[in-house]
PDB file of C-alpha atoms in Angstrom:
ATOM      1  CA  MET A   1     -25.878 -59.723  -5.605  1.00  0.00           C
ATOM      2  CA  PRO A   2     -26.581 -57.068  -8.266  1.00  0.00           C
ATOM      3  CA  SER A   3     -28.448 -54.893  -5.773  1.00  0.00           C
ATOM      4  CA  THR A   4     -25.555 -55.209  -3.317  1.00  0.00           C
ATOM      5  CA  HIS A   5     -23.135 -54.055  -6.039  1.00  0.00           C
ATOM      6  CA  LYS A   6     -25.349 -51.058  -6.874  1.00  0.00           C
ATOM      7  CA  SER A   7     -25.476 -50.070  -3.185  1.00  0.00           C
ATOM      8  CA  ALA A   8     -21.684 -50.190  -2.947  1.00  0.00           C
ATOM      9  CA  LYS A   9     -21.392 -47.943  -5.971  1.00  0.00           C
ATOM     10  CA  ASN A  10     -23.763 -45.431  -4.376  1.00  0.00           C
ATOM     11  CA  VAL A  11     -21.777 -45.485  -1.168  1.00  0.00           C
ATOM     12  CA  THR A  12     -18.554 -44.937  -3.098  1.00  0.00           C
ATOM     13  CA  ALA A  13     -20.085 -42.018  -4.976  1.00  0.00           C
ATOM     14  CA  ARG A  14     -21.296 -40.455  -1.738  1.00  0.00           C
ATOM     15  CA  GLU A  15     -17.847 -40.918  -0.214  1.00  0.00           C
ATOM     16  CA  ARG A  16     -16.190 -39.269  -3.205  1.00  0.00           C
ATOM     17  CA  LEU A  17     -18.600 -36.338  -2.979  1.00  0.00           C
ATOM     18  CA  LYS A  18     -17.956 -36.010   0.743  1.00  0.00           C
ATOM     19  CA  GLN A  19     -14.196 -36.134   0.185  1.00  0.00           C
ATOM     20  CA  ALA A  20     -14.425 -33.466  -2.512  1.00  0.00           C
ATOM     21  CA  GLN A  21     -16.502 -31.224  -0.231  1.00  0.00           C
ATOM     22  CA  GLN A  22     -13.996 -31.707   2.595  1.00  0.00           C
ATOM     23  CA  ALA A  23     -11.097 -30.886   0.288  1.00  0.00           C
ATOM     24  CA  GLU A  24     -12.786 -27.678  -0.901  1.00  0.00           C
ATOM     25  CA  ALA A  25     -13.545 -26.697   2.695  1.00  0.00           C
ATOM     26  CA  LEU A  26      -9.885 -27.210   3.562  1.00  0.00           C
ATOM     27  CA  ARG A  27      -8.768 -25.063   0.631  1.00  0.00           C
ATOM     28  CA  ALA A  28     -11.186 -22.319   1.669  1.00  0.00           C
ATOM     29  CA  LYS A  29      -9.901 -22.507   5.229  1.00  0.00           C
ATOM     30  CA  ARG A  30      -6.325 -22.169   3.975  1.00  0.00           C
ATOM     31  CA  ARG A  31      -7.271 -19.107   1.914  1.00  0.00           C
ATOM     32  CA  ARG A  32      -8.899 -17.507   4.960  1.00  0.00           C
ATOM     33  CA  THR A  33      -5.889 -18.398   7.090  1.00  0.00           C
ATOM     34  CA  LEU A  34      -3.542 -16.756   4.568  1.00  0.00           C
ATOM     35  CA  THR A  35      -5.534 -13.516   4.646  1.00  0.00           C
ATOM     36  CA  ILE A  36      -5.784 -13.538   8.422  1.00  0.00           C
ATOM     37  CA  GLY A  37      -2.102 -14.412   8.657  1.00  0.00           C
ATOM     38  CA  ILE A  38      -1.158 -11.211   6.867  1.00  0.00           C
ATOM     39  CA  SER A  39      -3.064  -9.224   9.481  1.00  0.00           C
ATOM     40  CA  VAL A  40      -1.433 -11.224  12.271  1.00  0.00           C
ATOM     41  CA  VAL A  41       2.005 -10.434  10.866  1.00  0.00           C
ATOM     42  CA  ALA A  42       1.072  -6.765  10.948  1.00  0.00           C
ATOM     43  CA  ALA A  43      -0.192  -6.981  14.511  1.00  0.00           C
ATOM     44  CA  VAL A  44       2.873  -8.839  15.730  1.00  0.00           C
ATOM     45  CA  ALA A  45       5.162  -6.310  14.066  1.00  0.00           C
ATOM     46  CA  VAL A  46       3.261  -3.462  15.680  1.00  0.00           C
ATOM     47  CA  ILE A  47       3.342  -5.053  19.115  1.00  0.00           C
ATOM     48  CA  ALA A  48       7.068  -5.482  18.722  1.00  0.00           C
ATOM     49  CA  GLY A  49       7.345  -1.756  18.118  1.00  0.00           C
ATOM     50  CA  GLY A  50       8.604  -2.254  14.583  1.00  0.00           C
ATOM     51  CA  THR A  51       7.053  -1.292  11.293  1.00  0.00           C
ATOM     52  CA  ALA A  52       3.526  -2.335  10.636  1.00  0.00           C
ATOM     53  CA  LEU A  53       3.372  -4.749   7.745  1.00  0.00           C
ATOM     54  CA  ALA A  54       6.111  -7.164   6.757  1.00  0.00           C
ATOM     55  CA  VAL A  55       7.218  -7.154   3.134  1.00  0.00           C
ATOM     56  CA  ASN A  56       6.940 -10.276   0.998  1.00  0.00           C
ATOM     57  CA  ALA A  57       7.903  -9.020  -2.417  1.00  0.00           C
ATOM     58  CA  SER A  58      10.487 -11.444  -3.734  1.00  0.00           C
ATOM     59  CA  LYS A  59       8.451 -12.175  -6.869  1.00  0.00           C
ATOM     60  CA  ASN A  60       6.776  -8.987  -7.981  1.00  0.00           C
ATOM     61  CA  SER A  61       5.113  -9.601 -11.327  1.00  0.00           C
ATOM     62  CA  ASP A  62       5.993  -6.083 -12.455  1.00  0.00           C
ATOM     63  CA  SER A  63       9.694  -6.016 -13.143  1.00  0.00           C
ATOM     64  CA  GLY A  64       9.714  -2.434 -14.332  1.00  0.00           C
ATOM     65  CA  SER A  65      12.109  -3.315 -17.153  1.00  0.00           C
ATOM     66  CA  GLY A  66      12.297  -1.433 -20.427  1.00  0.00           C
ATOM     67  CA  THR A  67      11.595   2.173 -21.330  1.00  0.00           C
ATOM     68  CA  VAL A  68       8.736   3.659 -19.347  1.00  0.00           C
ATOM     69  CA  ALA A  69       6.942   6.988 -19.134  1.00  0.00           C
ATOM     70  CA  VAL A  70       8.187   8.882 -16.077  1.00  0.00           C
ATOM     71  CA  PRO A  71       5.860  11.566 -14.714  1.00  0.00           C
ATOM     72  CA  ALA A  72       7.003  15.144 -14.549  1.00  0.00           C
ATOM     73  CA  ASN A  73       8.190  16.194 -11.077  1.00  0.00           C
ATOM     74  CA  ALA A  74       9.571  12.735 -10.226  1.00  0.00           C
ATOM     75  CA  SER A  75      12.909  12.710  -8.389  1.00  0.00           C
ATOM     76  CA  GLY A  76      15.648  10.347  -7.329  1.00  0.00           C
ATOM     77  CA  PRO A  77      17.234   7.448  -9.251  1.00  0.00           C
ATOM     78  CA  ASP A  78      15.200   6.724 -12.409  1.00  0.00           C
ATOM     79  CA  GLY A  79      12.553   9.104 -11.104  1.00  0.00           C
ATOM     80  CA  THR A  80      11.392   6.618  -8.454  1.00  0.00           C
ATOM     81  CA  VAL A  81      11.097   9.096  -5.560  1.00  0.00           C
ATOM     82  CA  VAL A  82       8.485  11.766  -4.962  1.00  0.00           C
ATOM     83  CA  VAL A  83       9.716  14.818  -3.053  1.00  0.00           C
ATOM     84  CA  TYR A  84       7.288  17.138  -1.313  1.00  0.00           C
ATOM     85  CA  GLY A  85       8.424  20.341   0.382  1.00  0.00           C
ATOM     86  CA  LYS A  86      11.147  22.896  -0.022  1.00  0.00           C
ATOM     87  CA  ALA A  87      14.198  21.610  -1.874  1.00  0.00           C
ATOM     88  CA  ASP A  88      16.552  23.499   0.460  1.00  0.00           C
ATOM     89  CA  ALA A  89      14.947  22.218   3.684  1.00  0.00           C
ATOM     90  CA  PRO A  90      17.632  21.366   6.262  1.00  0.00           C
ATOM     91  CA  HIS A  91      16.296  17.869   6.930  1.00  0.00           C
ATOM     92  CA  THR A  92      14.779  14.970   4.983  1.00  0.00           C
ATOM     93  CA  LEU A  93      11.903  12.782   6.095  1.00  0.00           C
ATOM     94  CA  ALA A  94      11.815   9.536   4.120  1.00  0.00           C
ATOM     95  CA  VAL A  95       8.424   7.824   4.178  1.00  0.00           C
ATOM     96  CA  TYR A  96       8.029   4.231   2.954  1.00  0.00           C
ATOM     97  CA  GLU A  97       4.421   3.202   2.304  1.00  0.00           C
ATOM     98  CA  ASP A  98       2.042   0.984   0.346  1.00  0.00           C
ATOM     99  CA  PHE A  99      -1.342   2.483  -0.541  1.00  0.00           C
ATOM    100  CA  ARG A 100      -3.078  -0.745   0.569  1.00  0.00           C
ATOM    101  CA  CYS A 101      -1.231  -0.955   3.906  1.00  0.00           C
ATOM    102  CA  PRO A 102      -3.792  -0.580   6.736  1.00  0.00           C
ATOM    103  CA  VAL A 103      -1.209   0.601   9.262  1.00  0.00           C
ATOM    104  CA  CYS A 104       0.066   3.207   6.801  1.00  0.00           C
ATOM    105  CA  GLU A 105      -3.523   4.442   6.719  1.00  0.00           C
ATOM    106  CA  SER A 106      -3.537   4.570  10.514  1.00  0.00           C
ATOM    107  CA  PHE A 107      -0.345   6.645  10.516  1.00  0.00           C
ATOM    108  CA  GLU A 108      -1.511   8.963   7.734  1.00  0.00           C
ATOM    109  CA  THR A 109      -4.925   9.665   9.249  1.00  0.00           C
ATOM    110  CA  SER A 110      -3.469  10.177  12.726  1.00  0.00           C
ATOM    111  CA  ALA A 111      -0.226  12.075  12.114  1.00  0.00           C
ATOM    112  CA  GLY A 112      -0.480  12.910   8.407  1.00  0.00           C
ATOM    113  CA  PRO A 113      -1.637  16.524   8.822  1.00  0.00           C
ATOM    114  CA  ALA A 114       1.305  17.219  11.174  1.00  0.00           C
ATOM    115  CA  VAL A 115       3.709  15.518   8.750  1.00  0.00           C
ATOM    116  CA  LYS A 116       2.531  17.857   5.993  1.00  0.00           C
ATOM    117  CA  GLU A 117       2.493  20.938   8.203  1.00  0.00           C
ATOM    118  CA  LEU A 118       6.134  20.503   9.254  1.00  0.00           C
ATOM    119  CA  ALA A 119       7.105  20.106   5.599  1.00  0.00           C
ATOM    120  CA  ASP A 120       5.143  23.222   4.661  1.00  0.00           C
ATOM    121  CA  GLN A 121       6.959  25.087   7.442  1.00  0.00           C
ATOM    122  CA  GLY A 122      10.304  24.074   5.924  1.00  0.00           C
ATOM    123  CA  GLN A 123      11.386  21.846   8.824  1.00  0.00           C
ATOM    124  CA  TYR A 124      12.121  19.064   6.334  1.00  0.00           C
ATOM    125  CA  LYS A 125      11.253  17.862   2.863  1.00  0.00           C
ATOM    126  CA  ILE A 126       9.417  14.559   2.461  1.00  0.00           C
ATOM    127  CA  GLU A 127      10.717  11.792   0.218  1.00  0.00           C
ATOM    128  CA  TYR A 128       8.027   9.250  -0.612  1.00  0.00           C
ATOM    129  CA  HIS A 129       9.210   5.722  -1.423  1.00  0.00           C
ATOM    130  CA  LEU A 130       6.155   3.774  -2.494  1.00  0.00           C
ATOM    131  CA  ALA A 131       5.608   0.025  -2.566  1.00  0.00           C
ATOM    132  CA  ALA A 132       3.200  -2.456  -4.147  1.00  0.00           C
ATOM    133  CA  PHE A 133       4.037  -5.656  -2.253  1.00  0.00           C
ATOM    134  CA  LEU A 134       0.543  -6.013  -0.809  1.00  0.00           C
ATOM    135  CA  ASP A 135      -0.758  -6.990  -4.240  1.00  0.00           C
ATOM    136  CA  ASN A 136       1.407 -10.098  -3.893  1.00  0.00           C
ATOM    137  CA  ASN A 137       0.452 -10.726  -0.277  1.00  0.00           C
ATOM    138  CA  LEU A 138      -3.287 -10.116  -0.581  1.00  0.00           C
ATOM    139  CA  GLY A 139      -3.931 -10.638  -4.279  1.00  0.00           C
ATOM    140  CA  GLY A 140      -5.250  -8.094  -6.752  1.00  0.00           C
ATOM    141  CA  LYS A 141      -3.696  -5.024  -8.312  1.00  0.00           C
ATOM    142  CA  GLY A 142      -4.835  -2.157  -6.074  1.00  0.00           C
ATOM    143  CA  SER A 143      -1.392  -1.096  -4.889  1.00  0.00           C
ATOM    144  CA  ARG A 144      -0.021  -0.942  -8.424  1.00  0.00           C
ATOM    145  CA  THR A 145      -3.097   0.772  -9.868  1.00  0.00           C
ATOM    146  CA  ALA A 146      -3.150   3.390  -7.121  1.00  0.00           C
ATOM    147  CA  LEU A 147       0.584   3.939  -7.504  1.00  0.00           C
ATOM    148  CA  ALA A 148       0.271   4.395 -11.273  1.00  0.00           C
ATOM    149  CA  ALA A 149      -2.565   6.877 -10.688  1.00  0.00           C
ATOM    150  CA  ALA A 150      -0.378   8.686  -8.161  1.00  0.00           C
ATOM    151  CA  GLY A 151       2.161   8.996 -10.968  1.00  0.00           C
ATOM    152  CA  ALA A 152      -0.496  10.639 -13.115  1.00  0.00           C
ATOM    153  CA  ALA A 153      -1.230  13.035 -10.244  1.00  0.00           C
ATOM    154  CA  LEU A 154       2.485  13.765  -9.870  1.00  0.00           C
ATOM    155  CA  ASN A 155       2.603  14.626 -13.557  1.00  0.00           C
ATOM    156  CA  GLU A 156       0.006  17.311 -12.798  1.00  0.00           C
ATOM    157  CA  GLY A 157       2.097  18.688  -9.909  1.00  0.00           C
ATOM    158  CA  VAL A 158       3.682  17.702  -6.596  1.00  0.00           C
ATOM    159  CA  ASP A 159       0.875  19.413  -4.680  1.00  0.00           C
ATOM    160  CA  LYS A 160      -1.668  17.416  -6.685  1.00  0.00           C
ATOM    161  CA  PHE A 161       0.217  14.217  -5.846  1.00  0.00           C
ATOM    162  CA  LYS A 162       0.249  15.041  -2.140  1.00  0.00           C
ATOM    163  CA  ALA A 163      -3.467  15.844  -2.085  1.00  0.00           C
ATOM    164  CA  PHE A 164      -4.285  12.660  -4.025  1.00  0.00           C
ATOM    165  CA  HIS A 165      -1.999  10.642  -1.721  1.00  0.00           C
ATOM    166  CA  ASP A 166      -3.972  11.925   1.268  1.00  0.00           C
ATOM    167  CA  VAL A 167      -7.329  11.209  -0.389  1.00  0.00           C
ATOM    168  CA  LEU A 168      -6.298   7.616  -1.114  1.00  0.00           C
ATOM    169  CA  TYR A 169      -5.451   6.996   2.524  1.00  0.00           C
ATOM    170  CA  ALA A 170      -8.608   8.730   3.694  1.00  0.00           C
ATOM    171  CA  ASN A 171     -10.611   6.330   1.507  1.00  0.00           C
ATOM    172  CA  GLN A 172      -8.536   3.164   1.819  1.00  0.00           C
ATOM    173  CA  PRO A 173     -10.663   0.023   1.417  1.00  0.00           C
ATOM    174  CA  SER A 174     -10.441  -3.010   3.667  1.00  0.00           C
ATOM    175  CA  GLU A 175      -7.247  -4.975   3.066  1.00  0.00           C
ATOM    176  CA  ARG A 176      -9.453  -7.889   1.967  1.00  0.00           C
ATOM    177  CA  GLU A 177     -10.891  -5.779  -0.846  1.00  0.00           C
ATOM    178  CA  ASP A 178      -9.182  -4.603  -4.018  1.00  0.00           C
ATOM    179  CA  ALA A 179     -11.222  -1.466  -4.687  1.00  0.00           C
ATOM    180  CA  PHE A 180      -8.095   0.471  -5.674  1.00  0.00           C
ATOM    181  CA  GLY A 181      -7.733  -1.964  -8.568  1.00  0.00           C
ATOM    182  CA  ASP A 182     -10.772  -0.343 -10.230  1.00  0.00           C
ATOM    183  CA  VAL A 183      -9.662   2.683 -12.255  1.00  0.00           C
ATOM    184  CA  ASN A 184     -13.202   4.083 -12.226  1.00  0.00           C
ATOM    185  CA  HIS A 185     -13.135   4.109  -8.431  1.00  0.00           C
ATOM    186  CA  ILE A 186      -9.698   5.733  -8.520  1.00  0.00           C
ATOM    187  CA  LEU A 187     -11.036   8.434 -10.837  1.00  0.00           C
ATOM    188  CA  ASP A 188     -13.998   9.031  -8.531  1.00  0.00           C
ATOM    189  CA  LEU A 189     -11.587   9.590  -5.626  1.00  0.00           C
ATOM    190  CA  ALA A 190      -9.456  11.889  -7.778  1.00  0.00           C
ATOM    191  CA  GLY A 191     -12.526  14.088  -8.099  1.00  0.00           C
ATOM    192  CA  GLN A 192     -12.007  15.049  -4.449  1.00  0.00           C
ATOM    193  CA  VAL A 193      -8.783  16.871  -5.398  1.00  0.00           C
ATOM    194  CA  PRO A 194      -9.645  20.249  -6.941  1.00  0.00           C
ATOM    195  CA  GLY A 195      -8.233  20.606 -10.436  1.00  0.00           C
ATOM    196  CA  LEU A 196      -6.732  17.105 -10.616  1.00  0.00           C
ATOM    197  CA  LYS A 197      -9.090  15.427 -13.073  1.00  0.00           C
ATOM    198  CA  THR A 198      -7.765  17.046 -16.205  1.00  0.00           C
ATOM    199  CA  GLU A 199      -8.179  15.333 -19.547  1.00  0.00           C
ATOM    200  CA  ALA A 200      -4.515  14.294 -19.413  1.00  0.00           C
ATOM    201  CA  PHE A 201      -4.847  12.830 -15.909  1.00  0.00           C
ATOM    202  CA  THR A 202      -7.983  10.882 -16.779  1.00  0.00           C
ATOM    203  CA  LYS A 203      -6.375   9.527 -19.950  1.00  0.00           C
ATOM    204  CA  ALA A 204      -3.204   8.519 -18.086  1.00  0.00           C
ATOM    205  CA  VAL A 205      -5.161   6.654 -15.402  1.00  0.00           C
ATOM    206  CA  THR A 206      -7.521   4.994 -17.864  1.00  0.00           C
ATOM    207  CA  GLU A 207      -4.752   3.879 -20.216  1.00  0.00           C
ATOM    208  CA  GLY A 208      -2.271   2.980 -17.468  1.00  0.00           C
ATOM    209  CA  THR A 209       0.361   5.381 -18.781  1.00  0.00           C
ATOM    210  CA  TYR A 210       2.433   5.156 -15.597  1.00  0.00           C
ATOM    211  CA  LYS A 211       2.119   1.432 -14.870  1.00  0.00           C
ATOM    212  CA  GLY A 212       5.728   0.908 -15.927  1.00  0.00           C
ATOM    213  CA  TRP A 213       6.841   3.754 -13.693  1.00  0.00           C
ATOM    214  CA  ALA A 214       4.864   2.274 -10.811  1.00  0.00           C
ATOM    215  CA  ALA A 215       6.685  -1.013 -11.331  1.00  0.00           C
ATOM    216  CA  LYS A 216      10.052   0.768 -11.200  1.00  0.00           C
ATOM    217  CA  VAL A 217       9.047   2.629  -8.037  1.00  0.00           C
ATOM    218  CA  ALA A 218       7.910  -0.609  -6.406  1.00  0.00           C
ATOM    219  CA  GLY A 219      11.102  -2.315  -7.534  1.00  0.00           C
ATOM    220  CA  ALA A 220      13.213   0.441  -5.978  1.00  0.00           C
ATOM    221  CA  PHE A 221      11.318  -0.048  -2.712  1.00  0.00           C
ATOM    222  CA  ASN A 222      12.009  -3.788  -2.825  1.00  0.00           C
ATOM    223  CA  LYS A 223      15.734  -3.061  -3.145  1.00  0.00           C
ATOM    224  CA  SER A 224      15.770  -0.396  -0.405  1.00  0.00           C
ATOM    225  CA  GLY A 225      16.368  -2.771   2.487  1.00  0.00           C
ATOM    226  CA  VAL A 226      13.210  -1.548   4.212  1.00  0.00           C
ATOM    227  CA  SER A 227      11.364  -4.545   5.634  1.00  0.00           C
ATOM    228  CA  GLY A 228       7.916  -3.149   6.334  1.00  0.00           C
ATOM    229  CA  THR A 229       5.496  -0.277   6.048  1.00  0.00           C
ATOM    230  CA  PRO A 230       5.110   2.334   7.247  1.00  0.00           C
ATOM    231  CA  THR A 231       8.775   3.066   7.783  1.00  0.00           C
ATOM    232  CA  VAL A 232       9.673   6.690   8.500  1.00  0.00           C
ATOM    233  CA  LYS A 233      13.250   7.949   8.659  1.00  0.00           C
ATOM    234  CA  LEU A 234      14.434  11.429   9.577  1.00  0.00           C
ATOM    235  CA  ASP A 235      17.887  12.089   8.131  1.00  0.00           C
ATOM    236  CA  GLY A 236      18.397   8.333   7.934  1.00  0.00           C
ATOM    237  CA  LYS A 237      17.295   7.588  11.499  1.00  0.00           C
ATOM    238  CA  THR A 238      14.161   5.471  11.864  1.00  0.00           C
ATOM    239  CA  LEU A 239      11.360   7.068  13.854  1.00  0.00           C
ATOM    240  CA  ASP A 240       8.994   4.845  15.827  1.00  0.00           C
ATOM    241  CA  VAL A 241       5.717   6.161  14.445  1.00  0.00           C
ATOM    242  CA  ILE A 242       3.758   3.120  15.629  1.00  0.00           C
ATOM    243  CA  GLY A 243       3.710   2.710  19.385  1.00  0.00           C
ATOM    244  CA  LYS A 244       4.145  -0.535  21.292  1.00  0.00           C
ATOM    245  CA  ASP A 245       0.392  -0.475  21.854  1.00  0.00           C
ATOM    246  CA  GLY A 246      -0.096  -0.751  18.102  1.00  0.00           C
ATOM    247  CA  LYS A 247      -1.423   2.784  17.734  1.00  0.00           C
ATOM    248  CA  ALA A 248       0.001   5.393  15.390  1.00  0.00           C
ATOM    249  CA  LEU A 249       1.431   8.560  16.894  1.00  0.00           C
ATOM    250  CA  THR A 250      -0.868  11.545  17.065  1.00  0.00           C
ATOM    251  CA  GLY A 251       0.098  14.734  15.273  1.00  0.00           C
ATOM    252  CA  ASP A 252       1.366  16.317  18.489  1.00  0.00           C
ATOM    253  CA  GLN A 253       3.372  13.235  19.383  1.00  0.00           C
ATOM    254  CA  PHE A 254       4.924  13.144  15.921  1.00  0.00           C
ATOM    255  CA  SER A 255       5.837  16.842  16.040  1.00  0.00           C
ATOM    256  CA  THR A 256       7.457  16.376  19.445  1.00  0.00           C
ATOM    257  CA  LEU A 257       9.418  13.365  18.194  1.00  0.00           C
ATOM    258  CA  VAL A 258      10.698  15.318  15.205  1.00  0.00           C
ATOM    259  CA  LYS A 259      11.760  18.269  17.364  1.00  0.00           C
ATOM    260  CA  GLN A 260      13.581  15.927  19.737  1.00  0.00           C
ATOM    261  CA  SER A 261      15.325  14.242  16.812  1.00  0.00           C
ATOM    262  CA  ILE A 262      16.566  17.450  15.181  1.00  0.00           C
ATOM    263  CA  GLY A 263      17.336  19.175  18.466  1.00  0.00           C
ATOM    264  CA  GLY A 264      14.683  21.827  18.011  1.00  0.00           C
TER     265      GLY A 264
END
């Protein structure tokens, strides 16, 4: 009888271990499903011809409350908008993005040079409305850290911001990675922008001087009514910059769309 009792205890222990392993496997599967689900949402949105990545930002941990340092050259309500281009341009291109958004990266690398060129020509000025909702969706702090660093670049000059913005998208990590959450990596990327890594810029990035500003910018995005990124509006009218095939417009296609929209 004693040996039978000991055997039953061993069986029970093995069963508990097996159950624990199964439970952990299920949790891991759920975590993988959540990450994959974000990508599926993006793909479905693209196929539908809408914006690329759906926003889930109802509980952003950064409220942006209190007094914060606002970078020089910031525009709009509470300095939450970044304007690039000639102030007296006849049209306004509003661009809504998240630095971790993979479809924003697709748009920027495909049509970004044309977007900048038309602004430089005075066709329109660009208003950047930047988000950080992907930190909530994917975990980490890359969107917020990159946005705060972009604030430090803006403090150095609008041209420095634009160049840094383009470098970030050109070096965007996989959406499953949070490389932008590492300030040392951010500073390495900033080295690609001539003249950006001043002592003041490096100090601002290292100390998180513009984290509060980044929170306010992200909060303004959350209240904008925009439901996904990238969203691009010309004089308030949304442009379909992601085709039904899921591909971003080329530079030529974007330029043609803009000319059609403004009657040029």
